[in-house]
Amino acid sequence: ATRAFQIADEYRRHGKQVVMGGFFPSFMADECLKHCDAVNIGEVETTWLKIIDDAKRHQLKPKYFGGCDFDISQMKIPRRDIFYKKTNYTWEEDLIQLTRGCSYECAMCAIPNHMGHRIRFRPIEHVVEELKTLKYENVYLADDTLFFPQKKMVDYATELFKAIEPLKKKYFVASTMALKCDADFMKLAAKAGVCNFYCTMNVDPVSINAIRGDQKSVQQLIDLVKILEDNNIRFFGSFAVGREWDDTSIADRCIELYLKAGIRTSEFFLFTPYPGSKQWDRLDRQGRIFDKNWSHYNGAHVVAEHPTMTRDELYGQFVKVWNEFFKIQKERNAVDLEPLTYEDGKESIGIPLRQRGVRRQAVVTGMSAATPIGSDLSTITNNLHEGKTGLASVKTVDASGFRTDIHGEIKDFDPKPFLTEKELSEIDDPYLHRAIATARRALEDAGIKLENGKIRRNIALVLGTCNGGLKSAEQEYAWKHGKADKPFDERMNLQAQYYGYGKAIAGALGIGGEAWIATTACSSTTAAIGLAQLLINKGYYDMVLLGGSDTLCVANMSGFNGLKAMSTGQTAPFSEPLGLNVGEATAFWVVEEMEKAMLRRARIHAKLAGFATTSDAYHPTTPDPRGDGVYRTLRAALDDAGIPLCNIGVVNAHGTGTDANDKAESKGIAKFIGSEPIPAVSLKGFFGHCMGSAGITEATCGILAMNDGFIPPTINFIEPRPGCALDYVPNKAREKTYPAFISANYAFGGNNAATVITAWDYIIPGRQTKNRRVAI
């Protein structure tokens, strides 16, 4: 009413005649006449032509009485094209009226006084005719009567459901628990297209008794929710807080009832006396209504005194029930918090989620890792939190060619339970065993089941590796080419490793989509993360299996003889020691399009928000060029994400261990963060120099830390690292909540890559629009 008065006053200021009608004006005509020239009381069909005629002659009467006896078989189809052609309406559902009037006498409801105590029915053929004119697939049946148990109502609803089934629309219906809810009737409703059932509670005898603890009524609610869900109809509760019998336990009792019934979608409102209802008449007569500011009559303000609760106590119960319900729902999927919405016959997300930038957004729904600090996500999280490193002196291989003998080795992961007997017999590479097993665990974490022998061509494969892929490269090459007609050299070795790596993973998992292998040394899996994000955001795939397994390449890395010698236990001559802490790790993610993931009720670990690569470790255009490539990579990734720098909680630096790269990295990060108090950490220190899996392993740890609310620790060197003046804190996790972090890797030759990752529900500024920018 408040907004209507503002609009009316503005038109009258410009000399226009204003007529008001509807529920509020019908019961508060004198209040409305302060802002308009005429009020229609009751239905308008019997009076509208008279109103128009009087308006033409500028002889409007203050009040017109339309009554509540109009023959609704004479209703005309509304001019919806007036709204359809306007771009400033975001409502993408239609509404249609089937009945008028109600035989019930609910205290809160004004329908009987406005439309009569007798239910009037529109002819079903007229309803079907109007439904055919509707633009949208989702339709609200604007009646509270359709599920009433009276025979006349049941007969009408039954015939209606049969008649509207061929139209293939989806319907939102409303009622209370005083309804007909047998299995056959609900099945008929579902077949007709009913997909949402809005149920007002604490207003009818059944739900009132249920909230009071009557077991029979509680069971009725449980049965109703189940029978609806069995028919793919969402139960949408709407619970009134503040009835006369409620007390300061109402929030707790409501939540307890909801948990018993398994209610996942709901809203709550303060029981408000509305003009035209019995409740209004009684409370106004008793002098208990203290607030007649109509903008407060939205179900979220206390406007009348409660018999047993103070205003603050009543409002406190209202706030509590909202908070407690959504705390419970926090671990559920956001699509369960709103009504079911359909698009072309398939479930889709609603407008609120679309406006938050859900579509064409890459998210991580499955994660698995095997690292020296743990091989399950909870162990890795705990060890990061406690600062437990997986590094130790190498005992099993010759590390004399390295500057240090510190090594990270996976000790607690047996891949055999995740492999078939055939795979174990046909694949003799133990590192490949580990990669396949980790990939399967990531798919399992995402709730994806791949059937043996069935090829899934809708899943892409993106792998990262560091200059190689398989210990068994020569055999793989011979398998591909038959007998080689020339000696097996290093180039063939590299090609065979790449080919064999991708073929083995795809073959074992039954993935038939396109496959890519990124090989940019230490930044390979960070680059692979960006490629997976691109495939999703561009709409090329709805799902990507992304991973890296540095053990595959460390075991037989063609470019570094020192590492090859390490894998075989042989000593090789070195011109100078390599400054590397070599480590083992393998990690895989399932990356999906966010809408698809939400609709299949997947748990989402994080959102991939931005990405960038550069190929310059040193940029000679500035007086002090060191770090320019690092800075430009970080800056470009942040710009791609569209996230303010102040929202970045931590920068995960690579920490290469080589003097030149350390100096460039330190200077680049310092330039990037500027005056912002953003800590930089190097997770590499916990499991060594993982090379081919460094990016995804470190990003996995970053996601786990962000979701658990702490900044991960960093293992410090005994002596200061050359050129490093960053915020390195030894073995200490810091408690902090933050919505995003950036993880970057810098490889030899300046192959830099950075990825920005956010919490799954973080709204990126500027992207919560219908046609948001897609990050490329």
XYZ file of N, CA and C in Angstrom, residues 408-635:
684
model
N 60.159 -35.523 -0.264
C 58.816 -35.822 0.220
C 58.291 -37.077 -0.435
N 57.907 -38.054 0.359
C 57.510 -39.350 -0.184
C 56.130 -39.741 0.331
N 55.276 -40.214 -0.576
C 53.949 -40.696 -0.188
C 54.106 -42.058 0.484
N 53.610 -42.156 1.712
C 53.813 -43.403 2.456
C 52.507 -44.103 2.815
N 51.402 -43.395 2.777
C 50.176 -43.956 3.354
C 49.070 -44.178 2.326
N 49.424 -44.355 1.071
C 48.382 -44.517 0.060
C 48.634 -45.771 -0.756
N 47.683 -46.693 -0.695
C 47.745 -47.922 -1.477
C 46.711 -47.817 -2.598
N 47.161 -47.714 -3.839
C 46.201 -47.526 -4.935
C 45.459 -48.790 -5.340
N 45.913 -49.966 -4.888
C 45.365 -51.228 -5.394
C 43.855 -51.364 -5.209
N 43.286 -50.946 -4.065
C 41.820 -51.089 -3.922
C 41.019 -50.324 -4.964
N 41.648 -49.363 -5.639
C 40.928 -48.540 -6.615
C 41.179 -48.997 -8.045
N 41.925 -50.084 -8.208
C 42.256 -50.590 -9.537
C 41.686 -51.987 -9.729
N 41.385 -52.324 -10.969
C 40.902 -53.668 -11.266
C 42.085 -54.619 -11.392
N 41.808 -55.903 -11.317
C 42.864 -56.904 -11.481
C 43.504 -56.793 -12.861
N 42.681 -56.496 -13.854
C 43.201 -56.352 -15.219
C 44.170 -55.187 -15.302
N 43.805 -54.068 -14.668
C 44.685 -52.896 -14.692
C 45.995 -53.186 -13.971
N 45.917 -53.879 -12.864
C 47.124 -54.196 -12.118
C 48.055 -55.103 -12.913
N 47.468 -55.975 -13.725
C 48.294 -56.895 -14.501
C 48.838 -56.254 -15.774
N 48.061 -55.335 -16.361
C 48.464 -54.751 -17.634
C 49.328 -53.500 -17.476
N 49.206 -52.811 -16.364
C 49.963 -51.585 -16.135
C 50.996 -51.855 -15.052
N 52.268 -51.766 -15.399
C 53.290 -52.078 -14.409
C 53.949 -50.836 -13.821
N 53.482 -49.656 -14.206
C 54.055 -48.417 -13.698
C 53.380 -48.055 -12.371
N 54.084 -48.119 -11.248
C 53.448 -47.858 -9.950
C 52.953 -46.426 -9.817
N 53.613 -45.491 -10.505
C 53.181 -44.100 -10.426
C 51.876 -43.893 -11.179
N 51.708 -44.625 -12.255
C 50.461 -44.558 -13.000
C 49.324 -45.175 -12.187
N 49.623 -46.240 -11.447
C 48.623 -46.807 -10.530
C 48.090 -45.717 -9.601
N 49.025 -44.959 -9.059
C 48.654 -43.928 -8.089
C 47.803 -42.846 -8.757
N 48.142 -42.469 -9.979
C 47.390 -41.425 -10.681
C 45.961 -41.881 -10.977
N 45.808 -43.106 -11.483
C 44.469 -43.617 -11.799
C 43.621 -43.709 -10.541
N 44.229 -44.208 -9.463
C 43.487 -44.343 -8.209
C 43.048 -42.983 -7.678
N 43.935 -41.993 -7.744
C 43.593 -40.657 -7.255
C 42.488 -40.037 -8.107
N 42.551 -40.253 -9.413
C 41.497 -39.745 -10.290
C 40.153 -40.372 -9.948
N 40.160 -41.665 -9.676
C 38.900 -42.354 -9.328
C 38.343 -41.803 -8.009
N 39.216 -41.504 -7.068
C 38.747 -40.959 -5.793
C 38.155 -39.567 -5.974
N 38.713 -38.778 -6.887
C 38.147 -37.454 -7.153
C 36.751 -37.571 -7.752
N 36.583 -38.486 -8.692
C 35.260 -38.724 -9.274
C 34.279 -39.204 -8.219
N 34.748 -40.057 -7.335
C 33.899 -40.553 -6.245
C 33.505 -39.417 -5.318
N 34.455 -38.526 -5.011
C 34.169 -37.375 -4.157
C 33.123 -36.465 -4.795
N 33.131 -36.394 -6.120
C 32.157 -35.564 -6.837
C 30.821 -36.271 -7.028
N 30.749 -37.549 -6.636
C 29.514 -38.297 -6.833
C 29.306 -38.743 -8.258
N 30.392 -38.871 -9.020
C 30.315 -39.302 -10.412
C 30.649 -40.787 -10.490
N 29.745 -41.551 -11.061
C 29.973 -42.984 -11.230
C 30.208 -43.281 -12.708
N 31.381 -43.805 -12.999
C 31.704 -44.198 -14.367
C 31.540 -45.705 -14.491
N 30.687 -46.119 -15.403
C 30.431 -47.548 -15.575
C 31.563 -48.197 -16.352
N 31.995 -49.349 -15.887
C 33.059 -50.079 -16.570
C 32.633 -50.426 -17.995
N 33.515 -50.120 -18.929
C 33.240 -50.459 -20.320
C 32.418 -49.439 -21.061
N 31.884 -48.425 -20.339
C 31.064 -47.410 -20.993
C 31.875 -46.128 -21.128
N 31.978 -45.622 -22.343
C 32.771 -44.432 -22.610
C 31.916 -43.185 -22.391
N 32.424 -42.249 -21.576
C 31.739 -40.981 -21.339
C 32.389 -39.902 -22.207
N 31.727 -39.548 -23.299
C 32.320 -38.592 -24.226
C 32.011 -37.145 -23.844
N 31.244 -36.951 -22.800
C 30.930 -35.584 -22.370
C 31.877 -35.095 -21.280
N 32.913 -35.860 -20.995
C 33.908 -35.451 -20.003
C 35.242 -35.234 -20.715
N 35.835 -34.065 -20.519
C 37.155 -33.781 -21.074
C 38.222 -34.155 -20.060
N 39.432 -34.370 -20.548
C 40.561 -34.742 -19.695
C 41.662 -33.710 -19.883
N 42.090 -33.083 -18.796
C 43.192 -32.125 -18.827
C 44.230 -32.572 -17.813
N 45.434 -32.877 -18.290
C 46.494 -33.397 -17.435
C 47.690 -32.465 -17.461
N 48.350 -32.365 -16.328
C 49.594 -31.630 -16.258
C 50.735 -32.586 -15.971
N 51.879 -32.309 -16.539
C 53.051 -33.129 -16.252
C 54.294 -32.284 -16.488
N 55.401 -32.738 -15.990
C 56.637 -31.972 -16.075
C 57.637 -32.705 -16.946
N 57.649 -32.387 -18.219
C 58.627 -32.930 -19.160
C 58.538 -34.435 -19.354
N 57.436 -35.031 -18.983
C 57.342 -36.466 -19.191
C 56.081 -37.032 -18.592
N 55.936 -38.332 -18.697
C 54.699 -38.885 -18.185
C 54.770 -40.296 -17.686
N 55.597 -41.182 -18.249
C 55.558 -42.588 -17.868
C 56.953 -43.161 -17.704
N 57.065 -44.009 -16.726
C 58.310 -44.755 -16.557
C 58.489 -45.746 -17.709
N 57.360 -46.229 -18.232
C 57.386 -47.272 -19.265
C 57.282 -46.683 -20.666
N 57.977 -45.575 -20.928
C 57.816 -44.862 -22.192
C 58.201 -45.692 -23.393
N 59.287 -46.439 -23.282
C 59.754 -47.195 -24.437
C 58.746 -48.249 -24.845
N 58.157 -48.926 -23.854
C 57.143 -49.929 -24.159
C 55.914 -49.281 -24.800
N 55.508 -48.098 -24.285
C 54.348 -47.404 -24.837
C 54.611 -47.000 -26.290
N 55.820 -46.541 -26.572
C 56.158 -46.142 -27.927
C 56.122 -47.343 -28.865
N 56.674 -48.441 -28.406
C 56.676 -49.652 -29.235
C 55.245 -50.142 -29.464
N 54.394 -50.002 -28.442
C 52.993 -50.429 -28.577
C 52.286 -49.596 -29.632
N 52.619 -48.339 -29.684
C 51.945 -47.441 -30.621
C 52.444 -47.656 -32.052
N 53.755 -47.843 -32.204
C 54.341 -47.853 -33.539
C 54.774 -49.249 -34.024
N 54.597 -50.242 -33.219
C 55.162 -51.542 -33.595
C 56.675 -51.499 -33.421
N 57.371 -52.210 -34.211
C 58.841 -52.194 -34.108
C 59.371 -50.882 -34.676
N 60.054 -50.162 -33.837
C 60.615 -48.884 -34.274
C 61.714 -49.126 -35.296
N 61.727 -48.314 -36.366
C 62.732 -48.496 -37.396
C 63.951 -47.611 -37.174
N 63.984 -46.928 -36.029
C 65.148 -46.134 -35.672
C 65.316 -46.178 -34.152
N 66.495 -45.872 -33.693
C 66.764 -46.002 -32.259
C 65.799 -45.171 -31.423
N 65.453 -45.688 -30.272
C 64.573 -44.986 -29.334
C 65.374 -43.868 -28.665
N 65.050 -42.604 -28.984
C 65.824 -41.500 -28.449
C 64.993 -40.689 -27.456
N 65.590 -39.597 -26.964
C 64.924 -38.795 -25.935
C 63.637 -38.155 -26.448
N 63.623 -37.740 -27.736
C 62.408 -37.134 -28.287
C 61.284 -38.160 -28.339
N 61.599 -39.364 -28.820
C 60.584 -40.422 -28.806
C 60.135 -40.711 -27.384
N 61.084 -40.702 -26.478
C 60.779 -40.976 -25.077
C 59.731 -39.990 -24.556
N 59.957 -38.707 -24.852
C 59.042 -37.679 -24.376
C 57.657 -37.833 -25.002
N 57.607 -38.044 -26.319
C 56.326 -38.226 -27.002
C 55.574 -39.436 -26.447
N 56.317 -40.505 -26.215
C 55.688 -41.727 -25.723
C 55.133 -41.533 -24.323
N 55.870 -40.789 -23.501
C 55.387 -40.540 -22.140
C 54.082 -39.758 -22.162
N 54.052 -38.678 -22.966
C 52.830 -37.893 -23.053
C 51.665 -38.731 -23.563
N 51.917 -39.406 -24.644
C 50.849 -40.211 -25.254
C 50.368 -41.289 -24.282
N 51.315 -41.984 -23.693
C 50.954 -43.071 -22.799
C 50.238 -42.606 -21.555
N 50.643 -41.472 -21.017
C 50.025 -40.908 -19.816
C 48.547 -40.624 -20.061
N 48.271 -39.861 -21.115
C 46.883 -39.522 -21.420
C 46.060 -40.738 -21.779
N 46.644 -41.636 -22.585
C 45.908 -42.837 -23.003
C 45.572 -43.722 -21.808
N 46.531 -43.870 -20.914
C 46.304 -44.753 -19.772
C 45.215 -44.223 -18.850
N 45.235 -42.911 -18.546
C 44.221 -42.322 -17.671
C 42.842 -42.406 -18.322
N 42.755 -41.969 -19.582
C 41.468 -41.981 -20.277
C 40.933 -43.397 -20.421
N 41.821 -44.335 -20.770
C 41.375 -45.718 -20.957
C 40.887 -46.351 -19.675
N 41.599 -46.114 -18.592
C 41.210 -46.715 -17.319
C 39.874 -46.181 -16.817
N 39.607 -44.895 -17.057
C 38.403 -44.264 -16.508
C 37.243 -44.253 -17.487
N 37.476 -44.611 -18.731
C 36.408 -44.605 -19.720
C 36.003 -43.219 -20.147
N 36.974 -42.297 -20.198
C 36.707 -40.920 -20.605
C 37.007 -40.784 -22.088
N 35.997 -40.405 -22.856
C 36.152 -40.354 -24.302
C 36.107 -38.973 -24.885
N 36.046 -37.942 -24.026
C 36.081 -36.583 -24.548
C 37.482 -36.204 -24.977
N 37.639 -34.951 -25.402
C 38.958 -34.500 -25.827
C 39.929 -34.504 -24.649
N 41.207 -34.653 -24.943
C 42.228 -34.720 -23.895
C 43.359 -33.761 -24.211
N 43.872 -33.108 -23.186
C 45.002 -32.187 -23.312
C 46.050 -32.537 -22.262
N 47.303 -32.318 -22.599
C 48.380 -32.430 -21.618
C 49.149 -31.117 -21.627
N 49.217 -30.475 -20.449
C 49.989 -29.241 -20.298
C 51.346 -29.604 -19.710
N 52.410 -29.138 -20.351
C 53.735 -29.439 -19.839
C 54.581 -28.184 -19.872
N 54.522 -27.416 -18.796
C 55.326 -26.207 -18.645
C 56.114 -26.311 -17.354
N 56.692 -27.482 -17.130
C 57.477 -27.745 -15.925
C 56.614 -27.497 -14.697
N 57.122 -26.720 -13.736
C 56.443 -26.603 -12.441
C 55.070 -25.951 -12.542
N 54.842 -25.150 -13.563
C 53.555 -24.455 -13.674
C 52.546 -25.250 -14.491
N 52.836 -26.496 -14.803
C 51.985 -27.234 -15.741
C 50.573 -27.405 -15.219
N 50.415 -27.838 -13.969
C 49.037 -28.061 -13.502
C 48.326 -26.761 -13.159
N 49.050 -25.683 -12.865
C 48.388 -24.386 -12.738
C 47.863 -23.950 -14.102
N 48.659 -24.179 -15.139
C 48.175 -23.905 -16.496
C 46.993 -24.806 -16.841
N 47.051 -26.060 -16.402
C 45.953 -26.993 -16.662
C 44.667 -26.532 -15.983
N 44.778 -25.958 -14.779
C 43.596 -25.418 -14.092
C 42.938 -24.349 -14.960
N 43.771 -23.470 -15.533
C 43.220 -22.429 -16.401
C 42.548 -22.983 -17.632
N 43.103 -24.039 -18.206
C 42.494 -24.647 -19.385
C 41.148 -25.284 -19.024
N 41.094 -25.963 -17.891
C 39.824 -26.561 -17.455
C 38.767 -25.486 -17.242
N 39.152 -24.382 -16.622
C 38.229 -23.272 -16.406
C 37.718 -22.722 -17.733
N 38.619 -22.583 -18.692
C 38.241 -22.070 -20.008
C 37.237 -22.983 -20.696
N 37.467 -24.291 -20.648
C 36.565 -25.246 -21.298
C 35.160 -25.159 -20.724
N 35.072 -24.933 -19.419
C 33.759 -24.819 -18.775
C 33.119 -23.467 -19.089
N 33.866 -22.390 -18.887
C 33.291 -21.055 -19.051
C 32.876 -20.761 -20.495
N 33.560 -21.376 -21.442
C 33.192 -21.188 -22.842
C 32.056 -22.113 -23.270
N 31.684 -23.056 -22.411
C 30.587 -23.955 -22.729
C 30.969 -25.132 -23.594
N 32.280 -25.407 -23.737
C 32.690 -26.546 -24.545
C 32.369 -27.867 -23.844
N 32.493 -27.878 -22.532
C 32.189 -29.072 -21.731
C 31.475 -28.654 -20.458
N 30.664 -29.567 -19.935
C 30.045 -29.365 -18.630
C 30.891 -29.968 -17.516
N 31.831 -30.852 -17.868
C 32.639 -31.517 -16.850
C 34.033 -31.798 -17.405
N 35.043 -31.565 -16.566
C 36.437 -31.811 -16.931
C 37.105 -32.552 -15.779
N 37.817 -33.633 -16.107
C 38.680 -34.287 -15.118
C 40.059 -33.669 -15.262
N 40.544 -33.062 -14.203
C 41.780 -32.302 -14.212
C 42.746 -32.913 -13.215
N 44.004 -33.093 -13.605
C 44.935 -33.654 -12.642
C 46.375 -33.578 -13.055
N 47.220 -33.943 -12.103
C 48.647 -34.004 -12.357
C 49.299 -34.959 -11.394
N 50.344 -35.609 -11.850
C 51.038 -36.585 -11.021
C 52.519 -36.470 -11.296
N 53.198 -35.681 -10.459
C 54.603 -35.418 -10.727
C 55.462 -36.667 -10.603
N 55.029 -37.655 -9.837
C 55.832 -38.859 -9.681
C 56.037 -39.553 -11.008
N 55.078 -39.389 -11.908
C 55.233 -39.994 -13.229
C 56.433 -39.412 -13.954
N 56.601 -38.105 -13.804
C 57.678 -37.481 -14.561
C 58.997 -37.500 -13.799
N 58.931 -37.375 -12.484
C 60.176 -37.398 -11.727
C 60.871 -38.741 -11.907
N 60.078 -39.788 -12.053
C 60.659 -41.114 -12.177
C 61.443 -41.284 -13.466
N 61.100 -40.528 -14.492
C 61.820 -40.701 -15.754
C 61.729 -39.405 -16.549
N 62.251 -38.337 -15.961
C 62.104 -37.038 -16.580
C 63.230 -36.821 -17.584
N 62.877 -36.737 -18.823
C 63.878 -36.787 -19.889
C 64.837 -35.615 -19.853
N 64.388 -34.478 -19.367
C 65.232 -33.300 -19.443
C 66.266 -33.186 -18.347
N 66.083 -33.937 -17.240
C 66.982 -33.779 -16.103
C 67.583 -35.121 -15.726
N 68.810 -35.335 -16.159
C 69.462 -36.615 -15.891
C 69.613 -36.886 -14.403
N 69.725 -35.811 -13.629
C 69.873 -36.014 -12.190
C 68.671 -36.691 -11.597
N 67.491 -36.300 -12.059
C 66.274 -36.914 -11.541
C 66.120 -38.331 -12.062
N 66.543 -38.538 -13.317
C 66.481 -39.892 -13.871
C 67.399 -40.813 -13.066
N 68.574 -40.310 -12.745
C 69.493 -41.103 -11.938
C 68.897 -41.391 -10.576
N 68.187 -40.417 -10.042
C 67.579 -40.614 -8.735
C 66.558 -41.735 -8.761
N 65.820 -41.839 -9.854
C 64.787 -42.857 -9.933
C 65.367 -44.258 -10.080
N 66.564 -44.347 -10.619
C 67.163 -45.668 -10.849
C 68.178 -46.031 -9.779
N 68.515 -45.041 -8.942
C 69.507 -45.305 -7.909
C 70.931 -45.224 -8.422
N 71.137 -44.775 -9.659
C 72.475 -44.697 -10.235
C 73.055 -43.306 -10.031
N 74.348 -43.256 -9.913
C 75.022 -41.977 -9.757
C 75.386 -41.431 -11.121
N 75.159 -40.160 -11.321
C 75.484 -39.533 -12.596
C 76.335 -38.304 -12.327
N 77.196 -37.921 -13.254
C 78.001 -36.710 -13.050
C 77.129 -35.458 -13.200
N 77.382 -34.461 -12.375
C 76.619 -33.216 -12.427
C 77.589 -32.057 -12.537
N 77.311 -31.139 -13.418
C 78.167 -29.961 -13.524
C 78.036 -29.099 -12.279
N 76.812 -29.082 -11.705
C 76.593 -28.414 -10.422
C 75.345 -29.022 -9.804
N 75.269 -29.004 -8.484
C 74.112 -29.611 -7.824
C 72.815 -28.868 -8.175
N 71.737 -29.625 -8.302
C 70.416 -29.020 -8.513
C 69.844 -28.594 -7.169
N 69.357 -27.350 -7.095
C 68.835 -26.834 -5.827
C 67.374 -27.178 -5.645
N 67.028 -28.447 -5.603
C 65.623 -28.863 -5.564
C 65.349 -29.793 -4.394
N 64.241 -29.558 -3.719
C 63.714 -30.531 -2.776
C 62.682 -31.354 -3.536
N 63.053 -32.515 -4.006
C 62.149 -33.299 -4.843
C 61.084 -33.951 -3.978
N 59.844 -33.957 -4.465
C 58.758 -34.551 -3.708
C 57.817 -35.323 -4.589
N 57.003 -36.156 -3.965
C 55.986 -36.933 -4.668
C 54.610 -36.377 -4.326
N 53.735 -36.317 -5.284
C 52.338 -35.965 -5.036
C 51.544 -36.232 -6.298
N 50.302 -36.533 -6.110
C 49.376 -36.621 -7.236
C 48.039 -36.051 -6.775
N 47.388 -35.291 -7.639
C 46.115 -34.667 -7.267
C 45.222 -34.584 -8.495
N 43.932 -34.793 -8.265
C 42.939 -34.692 -9.347
C 41.723 -33.939 -8.842
N 41.124 -33.186 -9.755
C 39.872 -32.480 -9.488
C 38.828 -32.865 -10.529
N 37.568 -32.770 -10.137
C 36.461 -32.748 -11.085
C 35.990 -31.298 -11.159
N 36.062 -30.715 -12.344
C 35.646 -29.333 -12.559
C 34.365 -29.353 -13.391
N 33.354 -28.616 -12.927
C 32.046 -28.639 -13.589
C 31.507 -27.241 -13.807
N 30.550 -27.151 -14.694
C 29.756 -25.939 -14.842
C 28.846 -25.844 -13.620
N 28.812 -24.681 -12.993
C 28.199 -24.540 -11.675
C 26.709 -24.890 -11.669
N 25.976 -24.441 -12.674
C 24.541 -24.747 -12.690
C 24.310 -26.250 -12.752
N 25.039 -26.916 -13.634
C 24.873 -28.370 -13.759
C 25.236 -29.070 -12.460
N 26.296 -28.604 -11.818
C 26.722 -29.205 -10.555
C 25.660 -29.018 -9.478
N 25.096 -27.823 -9.406
C 24.088 -27.548 -8.391
C 22.833 -28.371 -8.636
N 22.466 -28.524 -9.893
C 21.239 -29.245 -10.199
C 21.366 -30.738 -9.913
N 22.587 -31.257 -9.944
C 22.739 -32.659 -9.551
C 23.083 -32.784 -8.066
N 22.935 -31.649 -7.348
C 23.111 -31.605 -5.894
C 24.531 -31.988 -5.478
N 25.494 -31.580 -6.267
C 26.889 -31.860 -5.938
C 27.353 -30.908 -4.838
N 28.251 -31.391 -3.994
C 28.921 -30.508 -3.055
C 29.995 -29.752 -3.826
N 30.061 -28.454 -3.647
C 31.026 -27.638 -4.372
C 32.123 -27.202 -3.414
N 33.364 -27.535 -3.753
C 34.491 -27.179 -2.902
C 34.902 -25.724 -3.085
N 34.914 -25.236 -4.330
C 35.415 -23.893 -4.599
C 35.040 -23.483 -6.017
N 35.250 -22.214 -6.306
C 34.948 -21.646 -7.614
C 36.254 -21.195 -8.276
N 36.427 -21.518 -9.554
C 37.581 -21.050 -10.313
C 37.210 -19.707 -10.936
N 37.828 -18.652 -10.428
C 37.365 -17.308 -10.775
C 38.207 -16.613 -11.829
N 39.514 -16.848 -11.862
C 40.350 -16.127 -12.802
C 41.642 -16.865 -13.080
N 42.277 -16.522 -14.206
C 43.467 -17.260 -14.608
C 44.289 -16.408 -15.563
N 45.610 -16.619 -15.542
C 46.487 -15.943 -16.501
C 47.797 -16.706 -16.625
N 48.410 -16.584 -17.786
C 49.766 -17.096 -18.000
C 50.598 -16.006 -18.660
N 51.890 -16.041 -18.393
C 52.839 -15.214 -19.140
C 54.071 -16.065 -19.413
N 54.925 -15.590 -20.266
C 56.137 -16.342 -20.607
C 57.375 -15.474 -20.459
N 57.376 -14.634 -19.423
C 58.558 -13.791 -19.222
C 58.935 -13.758 -17.749
N 60.069 -14.375 -17.441
C 60.584 -14.282 -16.083
C 61.190 -12.906 -15.849
N 61.783 -12.335 -16.885
C 62.419 -11.022 -16.784
C 61.920 -10.163 -17.931
N 61.537 -8.962 -17.613
C 60.991 -8.058 -18.621
C 61.878 -6.823 -18.669
N 62.605 -6.626 -19.750
C 63.678 -5.634 -19.768
C 63.234 -4.191 -19.972
N 61.996 -3.851 -19.678
C 61.540 -2.487 -19.957
C 61.577 -1.602 -18.729
N 61.948 -2.149 -17.569
C 61.980 -1.348 -16.352
C 63.395 -1.324 -15.801
N 63.713 -0.315 -14.993
C 65.063 -0.251 -14.428
C 65.439 -1.486 -13.623
N 64.494 -2.048 -12.896
C 64.768 -3.268 -12.135
C 63.792 -4.330 -12.617
N 64.151 -5.075 -13.669
C 63.178 -5.943 -14.345
C 62.806 -7.184 -13.566
N 63.578 -7.561 -12.554
C 63.306 -8.825 -11.890
C 61.909 -8.812 -11.256
N 61.161 -9.855 -11.525
C 59.826 -9.966 -10.938
C 58.712 -9.442 -11.797
N 59.044 -8.811 -12.939
C 57.986 -8.249 -13.765
C 57.034 -9.326 -14.286
N 57.589 -10.447 -14.747
C 56.739 -11.513 -15.266
C 55.828 -12.075 -14.197
N 56.358 -12.221 -12.976
C 55.551 -12.703 -11.852
C 54.432 -11.723 -11.554
N 54.781 -10.438 -11.463
C 53.774 -9.422 -11.176
C 52.687 -9.405 -12.244
N 53.091 -9.411 -13.497
C 52.114 -9.329 -14.575
C 51.189 -10.537 -14.598
N 51.702 -11.714 -14.234
C 50.863 -12.913 -14.184
C 49.825 -12.797 -13.074
N 50.270 -12.391 -11.890
C 49.339 -12.238 -10.762
C 48.293 -11.174 -11.067
N 48.728 -10.061 -11.615
C 47.813 -8.950 -11.900
C 46.784 -9.348 -12.951
